[in-house]
Each structure stands twice: as structure tokens, then as C-alpha cells.
């Protein structure tokens, strides 16, 4: 599949990597995979979408963006403070990313569309800091047993 979905070793990030021709259906499926992850865990707070390996878009229609936006609307109920960065070096990919960004701008997510992977990584590093240690200590101290 030209668009894969993976998780980072620390389970904080979802990474989509494209190669070759990417279709609208593959973009929808990647979005669906991310939604399933955030619905089923407390992990995964950022997405890194790397389209730099894509050679072309094929069969991407407004319907696909509508479906992705609907899935993201549901995902925001689970991750209202999500961070999403898209690497899109080609003009058509970049414009697709910007259109998606316009559609989700009211979600409260922190988003960025970059032309280069290095720029995207720099941006992510500045916009997705790890939680402060004191906050983690408080979370751990206030943990409650799971009811059976």
C-alpha cells in the first residue's frame, strides 16, 4: 500500500508515510486508522503525515476530504488538543493539505503544512513538547483503580 500508518515507539505519535501514487481511498483509510487508535487508547496525541514519497495523487475528490473531515471531527472529541503536521513538497499535495487545514481550523488543533520533512520535524519539536514532569507526577499520584 502506498500509504502506511505506523505508531511511534513511545505511542504518542501516529505516522503516515506515502510512496508512489496515493489515492483518495487510501487517505480516507489512513484517517480511519488514526481514528481507531485514538478511540481505543489514551495515547497518540500527534500525527505526522509524510507525503514526500508520493509521486502523484489519484482519484482524490471533495467526497474524500468530506469523509476525512468527518472522521477528524469525531477524533477531536478524543483528542481536542491534537497536533498534526503534513509534509507535502509537491504543489498538488500542498494544496490538498491546506484545504484539509482550512476544513479543520475550528477544531482547536495545532496544524502545519510544510514543504520539507526537516521543516516539519522542527515545527513538531516546537509545537509538541513532552508533558512537564510535575504534570506527570500529579497524573500518576491521582490514578484510580479500574473498576471491574
PDB file of C-alpha atoms in Angstrom, residues 26-84:
ATOM      1  CA  UNK A  26      -6.008   5.427   0.893  1.00  0.00           C
ATOM      2  CA  UNK A  27      -6.123   8.847   2.536  1.00  0.00           C
ATOM      3  CA  UNK A  28      -9.556   8.050   3.982  1.00  0.00           C
ATOM      4  CA  UNK A  29      -8.313   4.684   5.267  1.00  0.00           C
ATOM      5  CA  UNK A  30      -5.262   6.323   6.915  1.00  0.00           C
ATOM      6  CA  UNK A  31      -7.585   8.774   8.646  1.00  0.00           C
ATOM      7  CA  UNK A  32      -9.813   5.900   9.754  1.00  0.00           C
ATOM      8  CA  UNK A  33      -6.792   4.030  11.166  1.00  0.00           C
ATOM      9  CA  UNK A  34      -5.794   7.091  13.204  1.00  0.00           C
ATOM     10  CA  UNK A  35      -9.359   7.483  14.464  1.00  0.00           C
ATOM     11  CA  UNK A  36      -9.432   3.853  15.646  1.00  0.00           C
ATOM     12  CA  UNK A  37      -6.190   4.395  17.560  1.00  0.00           C
ATOM     13  CA  UNK A  38      -7.409   7.491  19.405  1.00  0.00           C
ATOM     14  CA  UNK A  39     -10.783   5.894  20.145  1.00  0.00           C
ATOM     15  CA  UNK A  40      -9.224   2.874  21.795  1.00  0.00           C
ATOM     16  CA  UNK A  41      -6.357   4.320  23.852  1.00  0.00           C
ATOM     17  CA  UNK A  42      -5.292   7.363  25.808  1.00  0.00           C
ATOM     18  CA  UNK A  43      -2.102   7.511  23.718  1.00  0.00           C
ATOM     19  CA  UNK A  44      -1.419   9.163  20.373  1.00  0.00           C
ATOM     20  CA  UNK A  45      -1.507  12.941  20.588  1.00  0.00           C
ATOM     21  CA  UNK A  46       0.116  13.916  17.316  1.00  0.00           C
ATOM     22  CA  UNK A  47       0.091  12.882  13.673  1.00  0.00           C
ATOM     23  CA  UNK A  48       2.975  13.209  11.249  1.00  0.00           C
ATOM     24  CA  UNK A  49       1.804  12.802   7.656  1.00  0.00           C
ATOM     25  CA  UNK A  50       4.768  12.451   5.297  1.00  0.00           C
ATOM     26  CA  UNK A  51       3.721  12.738   1.665  1.00  0.00           C
ATOM     27  CA  UNK A  52       7.261  13.399   0.424  1.00  0.00           C
ATOM     28  CA  UNK A  53       7.481   9.907  -1.081  1.00  0.00           C
ATOM     29  CA  UNK A  54       4.266  10.309  -3.065  1.00  0.00           C
ATOM     30  CA  UNK A  55       4.724  10.687  -6.801  1.00  0.00           C
ATOM     31  CA  UNK A  56       1.116  11.656  -7.552  1.00  0.00           C
ATOM     32  CA  UNK A  57      -2.427  11.890  -6.246  1.00  0.00           C
ATOM     33  CA  UNK A  58      -5.073   9.812  -7.963  1.00  0.00           C
ATOM     34  CA  UNK A  59      -8.842   9.947  -7.601  1.00  0.00           C
ATOM     35  CA  UNK A  60      -8.952  12.427  -4.712  1.00  0.00           C
ATOM     36  CA  UNK A  61     -12.332  14.174  -4.669  1.00  0.00           C
ATOM     37  CA  UNK A  62     -14.179  16.513  -2.308  1.00  0.00           C
ATOM     38  CA  UNK A  63     -16.029  13.410  -1.079  1.00  0.00           C
ATOM     39  CA  UNK A  64     -12.749  12.033   0.265  1.00  0.00           C
ATOM     40  CA  UNK A  65     -11.956  15.270   2.096  1.00  0.00           C
ATOM     41  CA  UNK A  66     -15.521  15.315   3.460  1.00  0.00           C
ATOM     42  CA  UNK A  67     -15.057  11.802   4.868  1.00  0.00           C
ATOM     43  CA  UNK A  68     -11.646  12.649   6.333  1.00  0.00           C
ATOM     44  CA  UNK A  69     -13.041  15.821   7.913  1.00  0.00           C
ATOM     45  CA  UNK A  70     -15.971  13.881   9.411  1.00  0.00           C
ATOM     46  CA  UNK A  71     -13.566  11.317  10.901  1.00  0.00           C
ATOM     47  CA  UNK A  72     -11.363  14.099  12.245  1.00  0.00           C
ATOM     48  CA  UNK A  73     -14.405  15.792  13.786  1.00  0.00           C
ATOM     49  CA  UNK A  74     -15.024  12.574  15.735  1.00  0.00           C
ATOM     50  CA  UNK A  75     -11.316  12.247  16.593  1.00  0.00           C
ATOM     51  CA  UNK A  76     -11.310  15.737  18.125  1.00  0.00           C
ATOM     52  CA  UNK A  77     -13.750  14.535  20.789  1.00  0.00           C
ATOM     53  CA  UNK A  78     -10.986  12.158  21.905  1.00  0.00           C
ATOM     54  CA  UNK A  79      -8.030  14.498  21.198  1.00  0.00           C
ATOM     55  CA  UNK A  80      -9.183  18.128  21.410  1.00  0.00           C
ATOM     56  CA  UNK A  81      -5.561  19.350  21.560  1.00  0.00           C
ATOM     57  CA  UNK A  82      -4.085  17.226  18.797  1.00  0.00           C
ATOM     58  CA  UNK A  83      -1.061  18.345  16.819  1.00  0.00           C
ATOM     59  CA  UNK A  84      -0.933  17.470  13.116  1.00  0.00           C
TER      60      UNK A  84
END
